[in-house]
Amino acid sequence: MDQIVVTGGQRLNGTIKISGAKNAALPLMIASLLSEEPLVLENVPDLADVNSLIRILTNHGVDHRVDGKRRGQMDMDGRTIHFSAQEIVDTVAPYELVAKMRASFWVIGPLLARMHEAKVSLPGGCAIGTRPVDLFIASLEAMGADITVDAGYVIAKASGGLKGAEYEFPKVSVGATHVAMMAATLASGQTVLKNAAREPEVVDLATCLTSMGARISGAGTSTIVINGVEKLHGARHRVLPDRIETGTYAMAVAMTGGEVLLKGAEPGLLQEVLDVLTKAGVAIEPVNEGIRVSRNGANLKAIDIVTDPYPGFPTDLQAQFMALMTKADGVSSIQETIFENRFMHVQELARLGANISLDGQNAKITGVSELTGAPVMATDLRASVSLVIAGLAATGKTTVSRVYHLDRGFERLEQKLSGCGAQIERISS
Ligand code: EPZ
């Protein structure tokens, strides 16, 4: 298994190109199931999760074609992929494919809406909590679906098609909002989703569905109204920039010092995070090309955060922020409110000399003056990148194993960081 070896101590200086957002690309790809006509997605990141989802979509009968490189296009530029679901050949999403990635469960919405049936394995994904699917089931049942769970599969039927309904999510869920919104585009009549997720990726999906002929208003607020249409048509859509990747590299620069332009980043997608970093003593400057992040000399201040659904501080940046706070002056606290088991990076950061104590969903981080390199193990996607960030600021060598977690969500991580002066390499074994 591959390892990543980081030799810490270098400041980061240069430019990092921000990729298309994984968490937008995945639901957008799934939306291709809704139409017989092709959906062309631009700026799709080259990630293991994207490739896993392509395999799942292929199993349902979706053809895909990746555009060749155009003149002047760089390796770092996202891919353009044409998805064509002219005919759905199978409405079953089997365990072997779905178990790898939770988002693959989301095919249940479009399959049910277009084919009036779906049989989808209960999902897998990062082991960051129990992650049930009750909200998906309840919202689809509200639209008239008949759902049973049997032998590890969710079996959904809607003979005669889904019907518009009013449904209030008891808890904010990004995935359940994506699925209910996609399903409602082809339901008869009006659907009103209350307490919907407001994440930018939900807005991106709504924008794409609208270009496909869906009638959606309110995406980005907690009430989304969808007026069902008979058919959706093809469209072309550009995946929005990855706010989690943006925040991750901003924290890496904050950690090591230096100055980096995050090219293509959109500050409006992560304002809360940028405000927190500014309070911590990091200089953030929105510029035409993206966001310039720098820290020169000044010490980091300890800042308390609580993770929350958007527009709050994202749980997907909690581990990276914890890594940053391990070297701040003073004591900071982090409360994780989204997932119940998302502190697996704590014991790995401790191997590098971090001083962190845990009490349920709360972590207390006492800043130390120095981290020292050590062998560590990646436990989930965002946790693993927090170890890389910490390694960049540690003295000596940090070896991160189980890096397949990183490959699920960070495109060309080593190239992006080494392009800014980091000493980082992948060792294949
Ligand atoms: C999305 O996961 C993201 N994944 C996650 O990113 C992210 O951490 C999460 O949203 C929160 O922002 C993708 O977009 C592909 P949720 P999702 O449903 O949709 C509970 C990463 O690292 N819940 O909003 O699965 C759930 O257990 C990944 O890129 C139910 O109780 O998250 C959690 O506590 C990890 N019942 C809370 O809601 C349900 O039916 C929020 O989860 C569904 C969810």
Tab-separated table of C-alpha atoms and ligand atoms in Angstrom:
chain	number	residue	atom	x	y	z
A	1	MET	CA	0.000	0.000	0.000
A	2	ASP	CA	1.199	3.511	-0.832
A	3	GLN	CA	2.569	5.812	1.836
A	4	ILE	CA	3.094	9.551	1.838
A	5	VAL	CA	6.294	10.833	3.343
A	6	VAL	CA	6.450	14.452	4.432
A	7	THR	CA	9.607	16.132	5.641
A	8	GLY	CA	8.427	19.160	7.579
A	9	GLY	CA	9.802	22.612	8.020
A	10	GLN	CA	9.335	24.221	4.585
A	11	ARG	CA	7.172	27.299	4.153
A	12	LEU	CA	4.654	27.101	1.309
A	13	ASN	CA	4.983	29.678	-1.459
A	14	GLY	CA	3.380	29.701	-4.900
A	15	THR	CA	0.064	28.848	-6.541
A	16	ILE	CA	-2.301	25.925	-6.007
A	17	LYS	CA	-5.083	25.300	-8.516
A	18	ILE	CA	-8.327	24.391	-6.772
A	19	SER	CA	-10.163	21.425	-8.310
A	20	GLY	CA	-13.853	20.922	-8.917
A	21	ALA	CA	-15.705	19.910	-5.755
A	22	LYS	CA	-15.947	16.180	-5.097
A	23	ASN	CA	-19.144	16.640	-3.108
A	24	ALA	CA	-20.766	18.537	-5.971
A	25	ALA	CA	-19.469	16.264	-8.741
A	26	LEU	CA	-20.917	13.112	-7.146
A	27	PRO	CA	-24.590	14.214	-6.969
A	28	LEU	CA	-24.272	15.918	-10.376
A	29	MET	CA	-23.085	12.655	-11.929
A	30	ILE	CA	-25.999	10.848	-10.267
A	31	ALA	CA	-28.394	13.424	-11.748
A	32	SER	CA	-27.474	12.086	-15.200
A	33	LEU	CA	-29.747	9.098	-14.390
A	34	LEU	CA	-32.752	11.414	-14.571
A	35	SER	CA	-32.636	12.007	-18.318
A	36	GLU	CA	-32.364	10.020	-21.536
A	37	GLU	CA	-30.257	12.835	-22.938
A	38	PRO	CA	-26.564	13.415	-22.142
A	39	LEU	CA	-25.381	15.474	-19.199
A	40	VAL	CA	-21.966	17.009	-19.809
A	41	LEU	CA	-20.040	17.939	-16.680
A	42	GLU	CA	-16.974	20.169	-16.839
A	43	ASN	CA	-14.312	20.568	-14.158
A	44	VAL	CA	-14.788	17.045	-12.787
A	45	PRO	CA	-11.940	16.168	-10.403
A	46	ASP	CA	-9.876	13.046	-11.017
A	47	LEU	CA	-10.546	11.188	-7.761
A	48	ALA	CA	-11.063	7.619	-6.614
A	49	ASP	CA	-14.642	8.435	-5.493
A	50	VAL	CA	-15.512	9.818	-8.938
A	51	ASN	CA	-14.153	6.692	-10.584
A	52	SER	CA	-16.061	4.429	-8.144
A	53	LEU	CA	-19.277	6.260	-8.984
A	54	ILE	CA	-18.609	5.893	-12.702
A	55	ARG	CA	-18.502	2.102	-12.146
A	56	ILE	CA	-21.842	2.239	-10.317
A	57	LEU	CA	-23.479	4.371	-13.014
A	58	THR	CA	-22.122	2.054	-15.718
A	59	ASN	CA	-23.833	-0.827	-13.967
A	60	HIS	CA	-27.163	1.027	-14.353
A	61	GLY	CA	-26.496	1.507	-18.073
A	62	VAL	CA	-24.925	4.971	-18.091
A	63	ASP	CA	-22.294	5.456	-20.811
A	64	HIS	CA	-19.552	7.957	-20.223
A	65	ARG	CA	-16.910	9.581	-22.361
A	66	VAL	CA	-14.057	11.727	-21.127
A	67	ASP	CA	-13.081	14.591	-23.446
A	68	GLY	CA	-9.475	14.604	-24.616
A	69	LYS	CA	-7.236	17.481	-23.557
A	70	ARG	CA	-7.644	20.696	-25.496
A	71	ARG	CA	-4.721	22.826	-26.574
A	72	GLY	CA	-3.306	24.770	-23.623
A	73	GLN	CA	-5.107	22.594	-21.083
A	74	MET	CA	-2.960	21.610	-18.100
A	75	ASP	CA	-2.897	18.408	-16.054
A	76	MET	CA	-4.433	20.297	-13.154
A	77	ASP	CA	-7.471	21.374	-15.215
A	78	GLY	CA	-10.592	19.349	-14.493
A	79	ARG	CA	-11.943	16.801	-16.918
A	80	THR	CA	-15.064	17.158	-19.049
A	81	ILE	CA	-17.159	13.998	-18.890
A	82	HIS	CA	-20.269	13.205	-20.959
A	83	PHE	CA	-22.775	10.961	-19.159
A	84	SER	CA	-25.537	9.360	-21.156
A	85	ALA	CA	-28.310	7.404	-19.448
A	86	GLN	CA	-30.344	6.786	-22.606
A	87	GLU	CA	-31.528	3.493	-21.243
A	88	ILE	CA	-31.450	2.345	-17.616
A	89	VAL	CA	-30.656	-1.355	-17.836
A	90	ASP	CA	-30.631	-2.209	-14.133
A	91	THR	CA	-32.311	-0.571	-11.147
A	92	VAL	CA	-30.281	-2.577	-8.631
A	93	ALA	CA	-27.213	-1.020	-6.997
A	94	PRO	CA	-25.367	-4.001	-5.518
A	95	TYR	CA	-23.547	-4.199	-2.202
A	96	GLU	CA	-20.100	-4.755	-3.794
A	97	LEU	CA	-20.324	-1.363	-5.502
A	98	VAL	CA	-22.271	0.718	-2.971
A	99	ALA	CA	-20.394	-0.415	0.153
A	100	LYS	CA	-17.321	1.609	-0.809
A	101	MET	CA	-18.896	5.039	-0.839
A	102	ARG	CA	-21.950	6.408	0.902
A	103	ALA	CA	-22.894	8.840	-1.876
A	104	SER	CA	-23.559	5.930	-4.243
A	105	PHE	CA	-26.713	5.228	-2.213
A	106	TRP	CA	-28.083	8.476	-3.659
A	107	VAL	CA	-28.897	6.749	-6.991
A	108	ILE	CA	-32.082	5.661	-5.218
A	109	GLY	CA	-33.704	9.081	-5.885
A	110	PRO	CA	-33.290	9.321	-9.674
A	111	LEU	CA	-33.912	5.592	-10.237
A	112	LEU	CA	-37.163	5.740	-8.298
A	113	ALA	CA	-38.254	8.956	-10.006
A	114	ARG	CA	-37.536	7.779	-13.561
A	115	MET	CA	-37.993	3.991	-13.379
A	116	HIS	CA	-40.473	3.897	-10.468
A	117	GLU	CA	-38.336	1.289	-8.712
A	118	ALA	CA	-34.912	0.881	-7.153
A	119	LYS	CA	-33.104	-1.681	-5.032
A	120	VAL	CA	-30.038	-0.163	-3.446
A	121	SER	CA	-27.649	-1.677	-0.932
A	122	LEU	CA	-27.325	0.110	2.395
A	123	PRO	CA	-24.237	2.322	2.065
A	124	GLY	CA	-20.665	2.276	3.365
A	125	GLY	CA	-18.233	5.203	3.333
A	126	CYS	CA	-15.931	6.832	5.888
A	127	ALA	CA	-16.387	5.350	9.362
A	128	ILE	CA	-17.172	8.673	11.015
A	129	GLY	CA	-20.485	7.761	12.604
A	130	THR	CA	-23.513	5.504	12.249
A	131	ARG	CA	-24.823	7.482	9.260
A	132	PRO	CA	-28.336	6.033	8.937
A	133	VAL	CA	-30.643	6.454	5.895
A	134	ASP	CA	-33.920	7.122	7.711
A	135	LEU	CA	-34.285	10.642	6.286
A	136	PHE	CA	-33.950	9.382	2.709
A	137	ILE	CA	-36.620	6.777	3.346
A	138	ALA	CA	-39.018	9.170	5.099
A	139	SER	CA	-38.775	11.865	2.411
A	140	LEU	CA	-39.283	9.377	-0.445
A	141	GLU	CA	-42.192	7.772	1.434
A	142	ALA	CA	-43.740	11.215	1.771
A	143	MET	CA	-43.658	11.337	-2.052
A	144	GLY	CA	-45.635	8.109	-2.196
A	145	ALA	CA	-42.842	5.526	-2.413
A	146	ASP	CA	-43.377	2.149	-0.868
A	147	ILE	CA	-40.116	1.215	0.884
A	148	THR	CA	-38.919	-1.919	2.610
A	149	VAL	CA	-35.504	-2.854	3.952
A	150	ASP	CA	-34.541	-6.476	3.420
A	151	ALA	CA	-31.229	-8.345	3.617
A	152	GLY	CA	-29.137	-5.175	3.539
A	153	TYR	CA	-31.050	-3.615	0.659
A	154	VAL	CA	-33.498	-0.715	0.523
A	155	ILE	CA	-36.235	-1.683	-1.920
A	156	ALA	CA	-38.319	1.225	-3.165
A	157	LYS	CA	-41.301	1.190	-5.493
A	158	ALA	CA	-43.588	3.917	-6.772
A	159	SER	CA	-45.983	2.338	-9.246
A	160	GLY	CA	-47.616	5.204	-11.100
A	161	GLY	CA	-44.721	7.507	-10.201
A	162	LEU	CA	-43.797	9.748	-7.283
A	163	LYS	CA	-46.185	12.441	-6.140
A	164	GLY	CA	-45.268	15.916	-4.949
A	165	ALA	CA	-45.484	16.359	-1.173
A	166	GLU	CA	-44.515	18.640	1.669
A	167	TYR	CA	-41.743	17.180	3.828
A	168	GLU	CA	-39.812	18.714	6.701
A	169	PHE	CA	-36.452	17.067	7.463
A	170	PRO	CA	-36.192	16.502	11.244
A	171	LYS	CA	-32.428	16.996	10.879
A	172	VAL	CA	-30.393	18.767	8.186
A	173	SER	CA	-28.915	16.230	5.753
A	174	VAL	CA	-26.968	17.096	2.629
A	175	GLY	CA	-27.454	13.698	0.993
A	176	ALA	CA	-31.166	13.396	1.808
A	177	THR	CA	-31.725	16.917	0.426
A	178	HIS	CA	-29.921	16.017	-2.823
A	179	VAL	CA	-31.966	12.829	-3.199
A	180	ALA	CA	-35.369	14.309	-2.364
A	181	MET	CA	-34.713	17.259	-4.692
A	182	MET	CA	-33.688	14.981	-7.579
A	183	ALA	CA	-36.657	12.672	-6.991
A	184	ALA	CA	-39.108	15.578	-6.870
A	185	THR	CA	-38.039	16.925	-10.270
A	186	LEU	CA	-39.985	14.096	-11.961
A	187	ALA	CA	-42.795	13.745	-9.378
A	188	SER	CA	-46.282	14.890	-10.301
A	189	GLY	CA	-47.194	18.228	-8.716
A	190	GLN	CA	-45.336	20.356	-6.198
A	191	THR	CA	-42.855	19.261	-3.534
A	192	VAL	CA	-41.862	21.530	-0.674
A	193	LEU	CA	-38.746	20.482	1.262
A	194	LYS	CA	-38.368	22.208	4.618
A	195	ASN	CA	-35.284	22.313	6.820
A	196	ALA	CA	-33.307	21.435	3.669
A	197	ALA	CA	-29.493	21.576	3.601
A	198	ARG	CA	-28.175	24.937	2.353
A	199	GLU	CA	-24.717	23.753	1.254
A	200	PRO	CA	-23.308	25.271	-1.971
A	201	GLU	CA	-23.267	21.756	-3.450
A	202	VAL	CA	-27.083	21.633	-3.092
A	203	VAL	CA	-27.277	24.943	-4.967
A	204	ASP	CA	-24.937	23.600	-7.655
A	205	LEU	CA	-27.120	20.524	-8.121
A	206	ALA	CA	-30.269	22.679	-8.294
A	207	THR	CA	-28.622	24.905	-10.921
A	208	CYS	CA	-27.729	21.879	-13.037
A	209	LEU	CA	-31.192	20.308	-12.650
A	210	THR	CA	-32.716	23.638	-13.686
A	211	SER	CA	-30.567	23.640	-16.858
A	212	MET	CA	-31.958	20.143	-17.467
A	213	GLY	CA	-35.492	21.570	-17.388
A	214	ALA	CA	-36.392	21.100	-13.709
A	215	ARG	CA	-38.442	23.778	-11.941
A	216	ILE	CA	-36.744	24.508	-8.618
A	217	SER	CA	-36.713	27.573	-6.393
A	218	GLY	CA	-35.232	28.271	-2.979
A	219	ALA	CA	-32.055	26.123	-3.202
A	220	GLY	CA	-29.541	27.633	-0.783
A	221	THR	CA	-32.338	28.465	1.694
A	222	SER	CA	-33.937	25.992	4.083
A	223	THR	CA	-37.117	25.724	1.967
A	224	ILE	CA	-36.823	24.302	-1.533
A	225	VAL	CA	-39.853	24.182	-3.818
A	226	ILE	CA	-39.846	21.804	-6.788
A	227	ASN	CA	-42.592	21.681	-9.402
A	228	GLY	CA	-42.398	18.312	-11.099
A	229	VAL	CA	-42.023	18.020	-14.878
A	230	GLU	CA	-42.576	15.024	-17.144
A	231	LYS	CA	-39.044	14.754	-18.505
A	232	LEU	CA	-35.641	16.325	-18.070
A	233	HIS	CA	-33.364	17.007	-21.011
A	234	GLY	CA	-29.611	17.118	-21.524
A	235	ALA	CA	-27.430	19.983	-20.283
A	236	ARG	CA	-23.859	21.153	-19.809
A	237	HIS	CA	-22.722	22.221	-16.351
A	238	ARG	CA	-19.455	23.242	-14.692
A	239	VAL	CA	-18.759	21.761	-11.242
A	240	LEU	CA	-18.157	24.469	-8.642
A	241	PRO	CA	-14.714	24.798	-6.973
A	242	ASP	CA	-14.008	22.616	-3.950
A	243	ARG	CA	-14.476	24.664	-0.768
A	244	ILE	CA	-13.082	21.873	1.411
A	245	GLU	CA	-9.930	21.593	-0.688
A	246	THR	CA	-9.665	25.407	-0.559
A	247	GLY	CA	-9.954	25.448	3.223
A	248	THR	CA	-7.499	22.570	3.557
A	249	TYR	CA	-4.737	24.341	1.613
A	250	ALA	CA	-5.494	27.628	3.391
A	251	MET	CA	-4.870	25.808	6.665
A	252	ALA	CA	-1.706	24.205	5.311
A	253	VAL	CA	-0.291	27.672	4.511
A	254	ALA	CA	-1.482	28.953	7.883
A	255	MET	CA	0.396	26.081	9.494
A	256	THR	CA	3.724	26.397	7.680
A	257	GLY	CA	3.782	30.132	6.970
A	258	GLY	CA	4.405	31.558	3.501
A	259	GLU	CA	2.117	32.906	0.810
A	260	VAL	CA	-0.006	30.925	-1.642
A	261	LEU	CA	-2.578	31.886	-4.263
A	262	LEU	CA	-5.477	29.414	-4.234
A	263	LYS	CA	-6.360	29.778	-7.877
A	264	GLY	CA	-10.004	29.422	-8.834
A	265	ALA	CA	-11.169	29.374	-5.189
A	266	GLU	CA	-14.388	31.249	-4.410
A	267	PRO	CA	-14.287	33.029	-1.043
A	268	GLY	CA	-18.101	33.204	-0.841
A	269	LEU	CA	-18.243	29.408	-0.525
A	270	LEU	CA	-16.364	29.328	2.784
A	271	GLN	CA	-16.763	32.722	4.421
A	272	GLU	CA	-17.096	31.327	7.952
A	273	VAL	CA	-13.820	29.404	7.566
A	274	LEU	CA	-11.991	32.438	6.196
A	275	ASP	CA	-13.307	34.549	9.094
A	276	VAL	CA	-12.027	31.982	11.609
A	277	LEU	CA	-8.612	31.888	9.918
A	278	THR	CA	-8.442	35.679	9.934
A	279	LYS	CA	-9.171	35.670	13.677
A	280	ALA	CA	-6.385	33.115	14.102
A	281	GLY	CA	-3.944	35.591	12.574
A	282	VAL	CA	-3.865	34.402	8.940
A	283	ALA	CA	-3.988	37.019	6.166
A	284	ILE	CA	-6.770	36.232	3.685
A	285	GLU	CA	-7.145	38.342	0.591
A	286	PRO	CA	-9.817	37.659	-2.032
A	287	VAL	CA	-8.324	38.511	-5.447
A	288	ASN	CA	-9.613	38.211	-9.017
A	289	GLU	CA	-7.972	34.843	-9.564
A	290	GLY	CA	-9.001	33.298	-6.243
A	291	ILE	CA	-7.840	33.731	-2.656
A	292	ARG	CA	-4.371	34.728	-1.480
A	293	VAL	CA	-3.461	33.221	1.897
A	294	SER	CA	-0.394	34.204	3.875
A	295	ARG	CA	1.139	34.078	7.301
A	296	ASN	CA	4.472	35.703	7.775
A	297	GLY	CA	6.002	35.690	11.217
A	298	ALA	CA	2.890	36.254	13.345
A	299	ASN	CA	2.011	33.472	15.796
A	300	LEU	CA	-1.279	31.615	15.448
A	301	LYS	CA	-4.008	32.498	17.934
A	302	ALA	CA	-6.154	29.806	19.562
A	303	ILE	CA	-9.761	30.008	18.299
A	304	ASP	CA	-12.789	27.966	19.416
A	305	ILE	CA	-15.084	26.472	16.784
A	306	VAL	CA	-18.282	24.436	16.579
A	307	THR	CA	-19.037	22.471	13.409
A	308	ASP	CA	-22.460	23.127	11.906
A	309	PRO	CA	-24.380	22.674	8.677
A	310	TYR	CA	-23.698	25.395	6.078
A	311	PRO	CA	-23.170	28.328	6.480
A	312	GLY	CA	-21.500	27.222	9.731
A	313	PHE	CA	-17.987	25.792	10.077
A	314	PRO	CA	-17.892	22.553	7.978
A	315	THR	CA	-17.279	19.236	9.672
A	316	ASP	CA	-15.140	18.361	6.625
A	317	LEU	CA	-12.553	20.939	7.789
A	318	GLN	CA	-12.651	20.071	11.472
A	319	ALA	CA	-9.648	17.708	11.415
A	320	GLN	CA	-7.516	20.147	9.393
A	321	PHE	CA	-8.390	22.994	11.768
A	322	MET	CA	-7.460	20.822	14.728
A	323	ALA	CA	-4.061	20.195	13.158
A	324	LEU	CA	-3.628	23.951	12.831
A	325	MET	CA	-4.624	24.628	16.427
A	326	THR	CA	-2.027	22.160	17.740
A	327	LYS	CA	0.563	24.886	17.115
A	328	ALA	CA	-1.486	27.928	18.200
A	329	ASP	CA	-0.681	30.044	21.246
A	330	GLY	CA	-2.987	28.944	24.058
A	331	VAL	CA	-5.949	26.605	24.333
A	332	SER	CA	-8.700	26.158	21.763
A	333	SER	CA	-11.812	23.990	21.698
A	334	ILE	CA	-13.608	22.163	18.924
A	335	GLN	CA	-17.127	20.829	19.212
A	336	GLU	CA	-18.176	18.333	16.530
A	337	THR	CA	-21.965	18.393	16.131
A	338	ILE	CA	-22.491	16.579	12.812
A	339	PHE	CA	-20.887	13.146	13.213
A	340	GLU	CA	-20.457	11.245	16.477
A	341	ASN	CA	-17.154	9.573	15.631
A	342	ARG	CA	-15.104	12.164	13.819
A	343	PHE	CA	-12.125	12.526	16.137
A	344	MET	CA	-10.069	9.558	14.947
A	345	HIS	CA	-7.237	11.895	13.957
A	346	VAL	CA	-6.710	12.892	17.596
A	347	GLN	CA	-4.596	9.903	18.561
A	348	GLU	CA	-2.587	10.189	15.348
A	349	LEU	CA	-1.926	13.914	15.901
A	350	ALA	CA	-0.816	12.986	19.430
A	351	ARG	CA	1.934	10.818	17.890
A	352	LEU	CA	3.362	14.004	16.429
A	353	GLY	CA	3.416	15.599	19.881
A	354	ALA	CA	0.037	17.385	19.842
A	355	ASN	CA	-1.644	17.975	23.190
A	356	ILE	CA	-5.360	17.209	22.759
A	357	SER	CA	-7.904	15.944	25.267
A	358	LEU	CA	-11.311	14.573	24.334
A	359	ASP	CA	-14.594	14.692	26.179
A	360	GLY	CA	-17.377	13.196	24.057
A	361	GLN	CA	-17.945	15.513	21.108
A	362	ASN	CA	-15.575	18.153	22.489
A	363	ALA	CA	-11.852	18.435	21.987
A	364	LYS	CA	-9.507	20.731	23.885
A	365	ILE	CA	-6.274	21.540	22.106
A	366	THR	CA	-3.361	23.062	23.985
A	367	GLY	CA	-0.885	24.526	21.533
A	368	VAL	CA	2.677	23.196	21.584
A	369	SER	CA	5.758	24.973	20.267
A	370	GLU	CA	6.946	22.026	18.212
A	371	LEU	CA	5.537	18.944	16.496
A	372	THR	CA	7.894	16.090	15.653
A	373	GLY	CA	7.563	13.754	12.689
A	374	ALA	CA	6.355	10.183	13.293
A	375	PRO	CA	4.658	7.297	11.492
A	376	VAL	CA	0.876	7.850	11.456
A	377	MET	CA	-2.128	6.150	9.944
A	378	ALA	CA	-4.883	7.753	7.860
A	379	THR	CA	-8.306	6.808	9.207
A	380	ASP	CA	-10.687	8.703	6.935
A	381	LEU	CA	-10.489	11.192	4.119
A	382	ARG	CA	-10.330	14.519	5.959
A	383	ALA	CA	-8.499	13.064	8.969
A	384	SER	CA	-5.736	11.843	6.697
A	385	VAL	CA	-5.097	15.239	5.176
A	386	SER	CA	-4.938	16.753	8.665
A	387	LEU	CA	-1.959	14.459	9.299
A	388	VAL	CA	-0.262	15.683	6.130
A	389	ILE	CA	-0.796	19.301	7.196
A	390	ALA	CA	0.612	18.601	10.642
A	391	GLY	CA	3.551	16.774	9.051
A	392	LEU	CA	4.367	19.837	6.951
A	393	ALA	CA	4.917	21.821	10.137
A	394	ALA	CA	6.639	19.069	12.162
A	395	THR	CA	10.377	18.680	12.448
A	396	GLY	CA	11.672	15.590	10.661
A	397	LYS	CA	9.851	12.925	8.745
A	398	THR	CA	6.164	11.962	8.963
A	399	THR	CA	5.029	8.827	7.151
A	400	VAL	CA	1.301	8.584	6.503
A	401	SER	CA	0.036	5.104	5.683
A	402	ARG	CA	-3.345	4.008	4.289
A	403	VAL	CA	-3.308	6.926	1.845
A	404	TYR	CA	-6.086	5.440	-0.265
A	405	HIS	CA	-8.327	7.568	1.961
A	406	LEU	CA	-6.596	10.694	0.614
A	407	ASP	CA	-7.008	9.578	-2.984
A	408	ARG	CA	-10.779	9.510	-2.508
A	409	GLY	CA	-10.962	13.267	-2.158
A	410	PHE	CA	-7.725	15.163	-2.870
A	411	GLU	CA	-6.604	15.422	-6.471
A	412	ARG	CA	-2.820	15.454	-6.993
A	413	LEU	CA	-2.152	16.375	-3.366
A	414	GLU	CA	1.599	15.733	-3.533
A	415	GLN	CA	2.059	17.698	-6.768
A	416	LYS	CA	0.012	20.625	-5.485
A	417	LEU	CA	1.985	20.858	-2.239
A	418	SER	CA	5.433	20.129	-3.680
A	419	GLY	CA	4.773	22.816	-6.317
A	420	CYS	CA	4.776	25.271	-3.408
A	421	GLY	CA	8.006	23.989	-1.862
A	422	ALA	CA	6.756	21.204	0.413
A	423	GLN	CA	8.934	18.115	0.719
A	424	ILE	CA	6.354	15.438	0.117
A	425	GLU	CA	6.507	12.229	-1.840
A	426	ARG	CA	4.471	9.111	-2.411
A	427	ILE	CA	6.161	5.790	-1.910
A	428	SER	CA	4.453	2.962	-3.743
A	429	SER	CA	4.824	-0.510	-2.395
B	1	EPZ	C1	-22.201	14.949	3.075
B	1	EPZ	O1	-22.410	13.662	3.627
B	1	EPZ	C2	-20.774	14.964	2.594
B	1	EPZ	N1	-20.592	13.932	1.588
B	1	EPZ	C3	-19.837	14.722	3.773
B	1	EPZ	O2	-18.500	14.800	3.308
B	1	EPZ	C4	-20.077	15.803	4.826
B	1	EPZ	O3	-19.275	15.546	5.944
B	1	EPZ	C5	-21.554	15.824	5.225
B	1	EPZ	O4	-22.386	15.970	4.047
B	1	EPZ	C6	-21.896	16.951	6.180
B	1	EPZ	O5	-21.557	18.178	5.603
B	1	EPZ	C7	-20.884	14.201	0.319
B	1	EPZ	O6	-21.371	15.266	-0.036
B	1	EPZ	C8	-20.571	13.155	-0.691
B	1	EPZ	P1	-25.448	14.314	6.009
B	1	EPZ	P2	-23.849	13.157	3.980
B	1	EPZ	O7	-26.533	13.430	5.534
B	1	EPZ	O8	-24.808	13.708	3.007
B	1	EPZ	C9	-27.342	12.235	9.827
B	1	EPZ	C10	-16.306	14.064	2.967
B	1	EPZ	O9	-15.336	13.926	3.739
B	1	EPZ	N2	-28.294	11.533	8.960
B	1	EPZ	O10	-25.595	15.780	5.831
B	1	EPZ	O11	-23.745	11.693	4.133
B	1	EPZ	C11	-25.906	11.774	9.638
B	1	EPZ	O12	-25.649	10.572	10.318
B	1	EPZ	C12	-17.695	13.609	3.369
B	1	EPZ	O13	-16.221	14.555	1.825
B	1	EPZ	C13	-29.309	10.816	9.556
B	1	EPZ	O14	-29.424	10.765	10.786
B	1	EPZ	O15	-24.076	13.839	5.390
B	1	EPZ	C14	-25.144	12.952	10.174
B	1	EPZ	O16	-25.081	12.888	11.577
B	1	EPZ	C15	-17.707	12.855	4.658
B	1	EPZ	N3	-30.192	10.153	8.747
B	1	EPZ	C16	-26.022	14.136	9.770
B	1	EPZ	O17	-27.313	13.599	9.464
B	1	EPZ	C17	-30.114	10.181	7.390
B	1	EPZ	O18	-30.941	9.555	6.725
B	1	EPZ	C18	-25.543	14.909	8.553
B	1	EPZ	O19	-25.202	14.002	7.534
B	1	EPZ	C19	-29.086	10.947	6.797
B	1	EPZ	C20	-28.188	11.610	7.609
